[in-house]
GROMACS .gro file of C-alpha atoms in nm:
model
  376
    1MET     CA    1   8.438   8.799  13.929
    2LYS     CA    2   8.672   8.507  13.864
    3VAL     CA    3   8.889   8.492  13.590
    4THR     CA    4   9.201   8.286  13.460
    5CYS     CA    5   9.414   8.442  13.230
    6LEU     CA    6   9.812   8.436  13.118
    7GLN     CA    7  10.046   8.663  13.299
    8GLU     CA    8  10.229   8.778  12.975
    9ASN     CA    9   9.865   8.861  12.836
   10LEU     CA   10   9.768   9.049  13.158
   11ALA     CA   11  10.128   9.237  13.140
   12LYS     CA   12  10.053   9.334  12.783
   13GLY     CA   13   9.728   9.489  12.835
   14LEU     CA   14   9.839   9.663  13.134
   15SER     CA   15  10.132   9.805  12.959
   16VAL     CA   16   9.890   9.966  12.686
   17VAL     CA   17   9.603  10.096  12.879
   18SER     CA   18   9.823  10.229  13.184
   19ARG     CA   19   9.943  10.490  12.938
   20ALA     CA   20   9.601  10.676  12.960
   21VAL     CA   21   9.626  10.629  13.379
   22ALA     CA   22   9.592  10.984  13.491
   23SER     CA   23   9.903  11.062  13.676
   24ARG     CA   24   9.751  11.416  13.841
   25SER     CA   25   9.381  11.425  13.868
   26THR     CA   26   9.098  11.553  14.126
   27LEU     CA   27   8.920  11.233  14.019
   28PRO     CA   28   9.096  10.950  14.210
   29ILE     CA   29   8.939  10.673  14.031
   30THR     CA   30   9.094  10.787  13.694
   31ALA     CA   31   9.436  10.637  13.875
   32ASN     CA   32   9.283  10.296  13.876
   33VAL     CA   33   9.246  10.057  13.570
   34LEU     CA   34   8.897   9.874  13.520
   35LEU     CA   35   8.879   9.505  13.516
   36THR     CA   36   8.556   9.373  13.346
   37THR     CA   37   8.428   9.064  13.206
   38ASP     CA   38   8.324   9.113  12.855
   39ASN     CA   39   8.181   8.820  12.610
   40SER     CA   40   8.442   8.554  12.744
   41ARG     CA   41   8.726   8.803  12.756
   42LEU     CA   42   8.860   9.044  13.022
   43LYS     CA   43   8.851   9.383  12.920
   44LEU     CA   44   9.113   9.623  13.074
   45ALA     CA   45   9.023  10.007  13.044
   46ALA     CA   46   9.184  10.331  13.177
   47THR     CA   47   9.118  10.707  13.090
   48ASN     CA   48   9.255  11.049  13.180
   49LEU     CA   49   8.929  11.189  13.065
   50GLU     CA   50   9.103  11.327  12.737
   51ILE     CA   51   9.258  10.961  12.627
   52ALA     CA   52   9.044  10.641  12.689
   53LEU     CA   53   9.253  10.297  12.628
   54SER     CA   54   9.068   9.966  12.631
   55TYR     CA   55   9.223   9.635  12.570
   56TRP     CA   56   9.075   9.274  12.538
   57ILE     CA   57   9.263   8.982  12.647
   58GLY     CA   58   9.152   8.573  12.604
   59ALA     CA   59   9.051   8.478  12.942
   60LYS     CA   60   8.844   8.164  13.116
   61ILE     CA   61   8.561   8.329  13.264
   62GLU     CA   62   8.418   8.141  13.578
   63GLU     CA   63   8.225   8.426  13.749
   64GLU     CA   64   8.134   8.778  13.586
   65GLY     CA   65   8.222   9.084  13.730
   66ALA     CA   66   8.400   9.438  13.747
   67ILE     CA   67   8.646   9.646  13.945
   68THR     CA   68   8.854   9.925  13.914
   69VAL     CA   69   9.219   9.870  14.097
   70PRO     CA   70   9.478  10.116  14.157
   71ASN     CA   71   9.734  10.093  13.854
   72LYS     CA   72  10.046  10.187  14.074
   73PHE     CA   73  10.012   9.879  14.246
   74LEU     CA   74   9.839   9.657  13.977
   75THR     CA   75  10.068   9.662  13.693
   76PRO     CA   76  10.427   9.661  13.864
   77PHE     CA   77  10.283   9.340  14.069
   78VAL     CA   78  10.170   9.160  13.747
   79ASP     CA   79  10.491   9.245  13.576
   80SER     CA   80  10.710   9.082  13.844
   81LEU     CA   81  10.514   8.775  13.816
   82PRO     CA   82  10.653   8.467  13.643
   83ASN     CA   83  10.501   8.376  13.311
   84ASP     CA   84  10.227   8.121  13.403
   85ARG     CA   85   9.870   8.089  13.450
   86MET     CA   86   9.698   8.351  13.694
   87GLU     CA   87   9.379   8.403  13.880
   88LEU     CA   88   9.202   8.715  13.978
   89GLU     CA   89   8.898   8.663  14.186
   90LEU     CA   90   8.663   8.914  14.357
   91SER     CA   91   8.475   8.794  14.626
   92PRO     CA   92   8.088   8.910  14.645
   93ARG     CA   93   8.052   9.224  14.836
   94SER     CA   94   8.432   9.273  14.831
   95LYS     CA   95   8.632   9.563  14.694
   96GLN     CA   96   8.954   9.347  14.749
   97VAL     CA   97   9.067   9.144  14.454
   98LYS     CA   98   9.292   8.825  14.509
   99ILE     CA   99   9.565   8.760  14.230
  100GLU     CA  100   9.733   8.420  14.223
  101CYS     CA  101   9.990   8.295  14.028
  102GLY     CA  102  10.220   7.994  14.107
  103ARG     CA  103  10.338   8.057  14.438
  104ASN     CA  104  10.258   8.405  14.428
  105THR     CA  105   9.946   8.600  14.617
  106ALA     CA  106   9.854   8.947  14.643
  107THR     CA  107   9.532   9.127  14.750
  108ILE     CA  108   9.482   9.464  14.605
  109GLY     CA  109   9.198   9.677  14.745
  110GLY     CA  110   8.990   9.867  14.447
  111MET     CA  111   8.678  10.070  14.390
  112ASP     CA  112   8.347  10.044  14.268
  113ALA     CA  113   8.326   9.983  13.869
  114GLY     CA  114   8.001  10.169  13.849
  115ASP     CA  115   8.200  10.493  13.996
  116PHE     CA  116   8.457  10.470  13.684
  117PRO     CA  117   8.397  10.713  13.430
  118PRO     CA  118   8.210  10.594  13.138
  119ILE     CA  119   8.428  10.532  12.811
  120PRO     CA  120   8.273  10.726  12.570
  121THR     CA  121   8.102  10.550  12.263
  122VAL     CA  122   8.185  10.694  11.917
  123GLN     CA  123   7.891  10.663  11.661
  124GLY     CA  124   7.915  10.801  11.343
  125ASP     CA  125   7.926  10.756  10.947
  126MET     CA  126   8.265  10.884  10.887
  127LEU     CA  127   8.477  10.586  10.914
  128LEU     CA  128   8.824  10.556  10.749
  129TYR     CA  129   9.060  10.267  10.700
  130ILE     CA  130   9.431  10.361  10.736
  131ASP     CA  131   9.741  10.132  10.640
  132PRO     CA  132   9.917  10.112  10.995
  133VAL     CA  133  10.284  10.133  10.847
  134ALA     CA  134  10.211  10.452  10.640
  135LEU     CA  135  10.016  10.612  10.939
  136ARG     CA  136  10.319  10.531  11.166
  137LYS     CA  137  10.566  10.666  10.913
  138ALA     CA  138  10.313  10.996  10.925
  139LEU     CA  139  10.282  11.038  11.267
  140THR     CA  140  10.667  10.983  11.329
  141GLN     CA  141  10.765  11.259  11.088
  142VAL     CA  142  10.486  11.499  11.214
  143VAL     CA  143  10.385  11.491  11.573
  144PHE     CA  144  10.714  11.643  11.718
  145ALA     CA  145  10.621  11.958  11.547
  146ALA     CA  146  10.359  12.027  11.719
  147ALA     CA  147  10.344  12.327  12.023
  148SER     CA  148  10.414  12.215  12.328
  149ASP     CA  149  10.289  12.528  12.551
  150ASP     CA  150   9.937  12.614  12.550
  151SER     CA  151   9.910  12.983  12.434
  152ARG     CA  152   9.744  12.841  12.148
  153PRO     CA  153   9.557  12.519  12.226
  154VAL     CA  154   9.486  12.417  11.853
  155LEU     CA  155   9.890  12.412  11.779
  156GLN     CA  156   9.913  12.125  12.071
  157GLY     CA  157   9.716  11.911  11.809
  158VAL     CA  158   9.750  11.723  11.515
  159HIS     CA  159   9.550  11.832  11.223
  160LEU     CA  160   9.403  11.579  11.021
  161LEU     CA  161   9.249  11.654  10.663
  162ALA     CA  162   9.094  11.406  10.467
  163GLU     CA  163   8.939  11.468  10.110
  164GLY     CA  164   8.925  11.248   9.803
  165THR     CA  165   9.140  10.972   9.848
  166ARG     CA  166   9.427  11.177  10.065
  167LEU     CA  167   9.447  11.218  10.404
  168ALA     CA  168   9.679  11.508  10.507
  169VAL     CA  169   9.852  11.487  10.867
  170ALA     CA  170   9.996  11.841  10.988
  171ALA     CA  171  10.153  12.014  11.292
  172ALA     CA  172  10.327  12.352  11.359
  173ASP     CA  173  10.408  12.541  11.657
  174GLY     CA  174  10.448  12.872  11.494
  175PHE     CA  175  10.812  12.829  11.399
  176ARG     CA  176  10.788  12.517  11.203
  177LEU     CA  177  10.535  12.305  11.003
  178ALA     CA  178  10.554  11.968  10.914
  179VAL     CA  179  10.292  11.774  10.652
  180HIS     CA  180  10.258  11.429  10.544
  181TYR     CA  181  10.019  11.283  10.287
  182LEU     CA  182   9.853  10.991  10.301
  183GLN     CA  183   9.678  10.766  10.010
  184LEU     CA  184   9.341  10.630  10.161
  185SER     CA  185   9.232  10.312  10.037
  186GLY     CA  186   8.936  10.468   9.907
  187PRO     CA  187   8.749  10.836   9.877
  188VAL     CA  188   8.601  10.992  10.169
  189ASP     CA  189   8.196  11.086  10.122
  190GLU     CA  190   8.252  11.416  10.237
  191LYS     CA  191   8.568  11.642  10.347
  192LEU     CA  192   8.675  11.532  10.718
  193GLU     CA  193   8.882  11.813  10.920
  194ILE     CA  194   8.962  11.727  11.331
  195ILE     CA  195   9.261  11.834  11.537
  196VAL     CA  196   9.365  11.551  11.773
  197PRO     CA  197   9.586  11.621  12.062
  198ALA     CA  198   9.972  11.547  11.966
  199LYS     CA  199   9.980  11.335  12.309
  200ALA     CA  200   9.718  11.112  12.191
  201MET     CA  201   9.891  11.056  11.840
  202SER     CA  202  10.197  10.960  12.015
  203GLU     CA  203  10.017  10.714  12.190
  204LEU     CA  204   9.857  10.579  11.867
  205ASN     CA  205  10.202  10.563  11.718
  206ARG     CA  206  10.353  10.338  11.988
  207LEU     CA  207  10.032  10.112  11.948
  208LEU     CA  208  10.094  10.081  11.563
  209ALA     CA  209  10.427   9.937  11.594
  210ASP     CA  210  10.245   9.597  11.690
  211THR     CA  211  10.004   9.552  11.400
  212ASP     CA  212   9.990   9.515  11.022
  213GLN     CA  213   9.611   9.542  11.018
  214PRO     CA  214   9.439   9.855  10.875
  215VAL     CA  215   9.356  10.075  11.149
  216GLU     CA  216   9.010  10.187  11.166
  217MET     CA  217   8.928  10.576  11.242
  218LEU     CA  218   8.585  10.666  11.333
  219VAL     CA  219   8.486  11.043  11.404
  220ASN     CA  220   8.143  11.108  11.568
  221ALA     CA  221   7.897  11.351  11.382
  222ALA     CA  222   7.959  11.633  11.657
  223ARG     CA  223   8.321  11.623  11.578
  224SER     CA  224   8.413  11.613  11.907
  225SER     CA  225   8.566  11.252  11.926
  226VAL     CA  226   8.761  10.994  11.758
  227LEU     CA  227   8.788  10.622  11.774
  228PHE     CA  228   9.100  10.462  11.669
  229ARG     CA  229   9.044  10.069  11.639
  230LEU     CA  230   9.311   9.823  11.609
  231PRO     CA  231   9.325   9.436  11.687
  232SER     CA  232   9.210   9.405  12.079
  233ILE     CA  233   9.262   9.794  12.129
  234GLU     CA  234   9.027  10.099  12.125
  235MET     CA  235   9.158  10.451  12.197
  236VAL     CA  236   8.875  10.711  12.202
  237VAL     CA  237   9.014  11.075  12.225
  238GLN     CA  238   8.878  11.436  12.270
  239LEU     CA  239   8.932  11.626  11.983
  240LEU     CA  240   9.031  11.952  12.018
  241GLN     CA  241   8.810  12.262  11.914
  242GLY     CA  242   8.908  12.568  11.713
  243ALA     CA  243   8.993  12.681  11.381
  244TYR     CA  244   9.355  12.539  11.271
  245PRO     CA  245   9.557  12.787  11.084
  246ASP     CA  246   9.572  12.782  10.677
  247TYR     CA  247   9.931  12.614  10.670
  248ASN     CA  248   9.897  12.591  10.296
  249ARG     CA  249   9.974  12.975  10.275
  250LEU     CA  250  10.283  12.926  10.492
  251ILE     CA  251  10.467  12.684  10.231
  252PRO     CA  252  10.642  12.834   9.982
  253GLN     CA  253  10.557  12.807   9.638
  254ASN     CA  254  10.895  12.862   9.467
  255TYR     CA  255  11.264  12.870   9.568
  256THR     CA  256  11.604  13.018   9.393
  257THR     CA  257  11.847  12.767   9.531
  258ARG     CA  258  11.795  12.415   9.606
  259SER     CA  259  12.075  12.187   9.764
  260VAL     CA  260  12.067  11.771   9.791
  261VAL     CA  261  12.283  11.634  10.068
  262PRO     CA  262  12.284  11.282  10.229
  263VAL     CA  263  12.055  11.289  10.553
  264SER     CA  264  12.334  11.120  10.786
  265GLU     CA  265  12.589  11.372  10.696
  266PHE     CA  266  12.378  11.676  10.736
  267LEU     CA  267  12.247  11.554  11.046
  268ALA     CA  268  12.602  11.457  11.183
  269SER     CA  269  12.707  11.813  11.106
  270ILE     CA  270  12.414  11.981  11.256
  271ARG     CA  271  12.474  11.777  11.596
  272ARG     CA  272  12.832  11.898  11.586
  273ALA     CA  273  12.741  12.258  11.530
  274ALA     CA  274  12.466  12.224  11.792
  275ILE     CA  275  12.763  12.181  12.048
  276PHE     CA  276  12.835  12.535  11.983
  277SER     CA  277  12.536  12.684  11.906
  278ARG     CA  278  12.413  12.637  12.269
  279GLU     CA  279  12.583  12.925  12.338
  280GLY     CA  280  12.427  13.142  12.085
  281SER     CA  281  12.051  13.096  12.085
  282GLY     CA  282  12.068  12.760  11.907
  283ILE     CA  283  12.183  12.939  11.581
  284VAL     CA  284  12.321  12.730  11.297
  285ARG     CA  285  12.421  12.956  10.972
  286LEU     CA  286  12.382  12.717  10.658
  287GLN     CA  287  12.570  12.882  10.315
  288VAL     CA  288  12.523  12.720   9.984
  289HIS     CA  289  12.775  12.726   9.728
  290PRO     CA  290  12.701  12.608   9.374
  291ASN     CA  291  12.874  12.365   9.179
  292GLU     CA  292  13.168  12.514   8.958
  293ASP     CA  293  13.300  12.330   8.671
  294LEU     CA  294  13.367  11.983   8.790
  295VAL     CA  295  13.372  12.069   9.138
  296PRO     CA  296  13.046  11.968   9.331
  297GLY     CA  297  12.884  12.216   9.536
  298LYS     CA  298  12.877  12.266   9.896
  299LEU     CA  299  12.655  12.315  10.199
  300GLU     CA  300  12.862  12.494  10.494
  301VAL     CA  301  12.727  12.464  10.845
  302GLN     CA  302  12.864  12.704  11.094
  303ALA     CA  303  12.808  12.756  11.452
  304LYS     CA  304  12.950  12.999  11.708
  305ALA     CA  305  13.011  13.022  12.062
  306GLU     CA  306  13.102  13.363  12.149
  307GLU     CA  307  13.465  13.350  12.333
  308ILE     CA  308  13.505  13.006  12.304
  309GLY     CA  309  13.510  12.909  11.941
  310GLY     CA  310  13.288  12.750  11.701
  311SER     CA  311  13.249  12.452  11.380
  312ASP     CA  312  13.283  12.513  11.007
  313ASP     CA  313  13.170  12.183  10.836
  314ARG     CA  314  13.147  12.139  10.445
  315ILE     CA  315  12.901  11.874  10.293
  316ASP     CA  316  12.917  11.780   9.930
  317ALA     CA  317  12.594  11.877   9.771
  318SER     CA  318  12.428  11.863   9.433
  319VAL     CA  319  12.301  12.251   9.401
  320ASP     CA  320  12.088  12.415   9.173
  321GLY     CA  321  12.063  12.785   9.169
  322PRO     CA  322  12.288  13.064   9.302
  323SER     CA  323  12.471  13.100   9.645
  324ALA     CA  324  12.237  13.128   9.949
  325LYS     CA  325  12.237  13.165  10.303
  326ILE     CA  326  11.997  13.120  10.591
  327ALA     CA  327  12.027  13.043  10.967
  328PHE     CA  328  11.806  12.805  11.145
  329ASN     CA  329  11.735  12.681  11.511
  330SER     CA  330  11.976  12.334  11.560
  331ARG     CA  331  11.721  12.182  11.733
  332TYR     CA  332  11.437  12.233  11.453
  333LEU     CA  333  11.703  12.069  11.209
  334GLN     CA  334  11.778  11.770  11.425
  335ASP     CA  335  11.417  11.703  11.492
  336VAL     CA  336  11.338  11.683  11.112
  337LEU     CA  337  11.667  11.510  11.010
  338GLY     CA  338  11.630  11.254  11.264
  339VAL     CA  339  11.294  11.145  11.105
  340LEU     CA  340  11.438  11.108  10.753
  341ASP     CA  341  11.682  10.904  10.559
  342GLY     CA  342  11.853  10.882  10.233
  343GLN     CA  343  11.908  11.212  10.070
  344VAL     CA  344  11.719  11.554  10.157
  345ALA     CA  345  11.639  11.890   9.937
  346LEU     CA  346  11.688  12.213  10.100
  347GLU     CA  347  11.505  12.469   9.922
  348VAL     CA  348  11.579  12.845  10.007
  349SER     CA  349  11.496  13.184   9.862
  350SER     CA  350  11.635  13.443  10.102
  351PRO     CA  351  11.800  13.467  10.450
  352SER     CA  352  11.446  13.626  10.579
  353LEU     CA  353  11.204  13.371  10.411
  354PRO     CA  354  11.108  13.036  10.588
  355GLY     CA  355  11.342  12.718  10.425
  356VAL     CA  356  11.175  12.370  10.330
  357LEU     CA  357  11.317  12.016  10.346
  358ARG     CA  358  11.179  11.746  10.130
  359PRO     CA  359  11.287  11.380  10.131
  360VAL     CA  360  11.424  11.338   9.775
  361GLY     CA  361  11.240  11.059   9.570
  362SER     CA  362  10.937  11.130   9.765
  363ASP     CA  363  10.656  11.389   9.725
  364ASN     CA  364  10.457  11.282  10.036
  365TYR     CA  365  10.639  11.516  10.295
  366LEU     CA  366  10.762  11.862  10.363
  367HIS     CA  367  10.896  12.040  10.641
  368VAL     CA  368  10.896  12.439  10.657
  369ILE     CA  369  11.112  12.627  10.926
  370MET     CA  370  11.089  13.005  10.992
  371PRO     CA  371  11.478  13.133  10.972
  372MET     CA  372  11.632  13.288  11.276
  373PHE     CA  373  11.765  13.669  11.168
  374VAL     CA  374  12.161  13.692  11.235
  375SER     CA  375  12.434  13.941  11.107
  376TRP     CA  376  12.626  13.792  10.835
   0.00000   0.00000   0.00000
């Protein structure tokens, strides 16, 4: 193999695929990046056996070939090089890759490409095209709500449900639920329901920042893997198997009190309350005071730290309904308010029932939070 390419292109490609390099594995070669010539381009690939990332860069191919190289040496070395043309050469019957860039030279020992786990191919007829801006917003507003522990593996994933012209993206951890609805460019032929690991969706979200082209999502017939294709990038993910909870049953269908407040003020108040709530299981108490004559309503945010003190903020609010009170975990409120802007509506029915947060002026997102039981 003998290849010439630009340092900045190789560095960018490595920054993408290295996210899939296994950090801990019983298979040492998964700590390597695969370098292979592919139709007049250089293909980079990495896999941790759950996620596989491939990236193609333009290159001058003088000799075909393939090798895997330890990522912990390759990526930092390439990053350190000047922005110049560089040459990668693998001598026949050798596992040593020689890298030259300007006056800089290095040799890195690799392993046979034939021993590298094959990157799965996804073939099927369930193909969706998704707007990258809309998908990125959906993932930003949903992925953080997935469970981080493995007590219920399906909750470590993001649930995708395509039906008609709508794609529902949802995540839950047993204490909160986030759902974002996307419009597809056209109707799907049949209902599609899969669970994608949340870690993979976080990686996809990062990749979406650099593209304005529609994302191709292809699911195989066995519903065991999904391919996300972006310009020059492919990500194949092994899907989670199991039945995802029917989260529509968890969404309250009505409320008694609805209060609308600016997201920025609400978030700032919750962050102040969190300083004290750390000493009290993260509890933040919310009390809604309705409008009276010409006096606007208020959303009161309270937190206490026993034997220390507490905070008590009042935010002007547009209130529909009677007085209400409910308590939430401050971290859950910070997480959802941190991905919203403008104004947000808080809908509550009772201190013992879930509360719902919805961005004002948009009907494609909702966030449900289970209440914390406190003495008032």
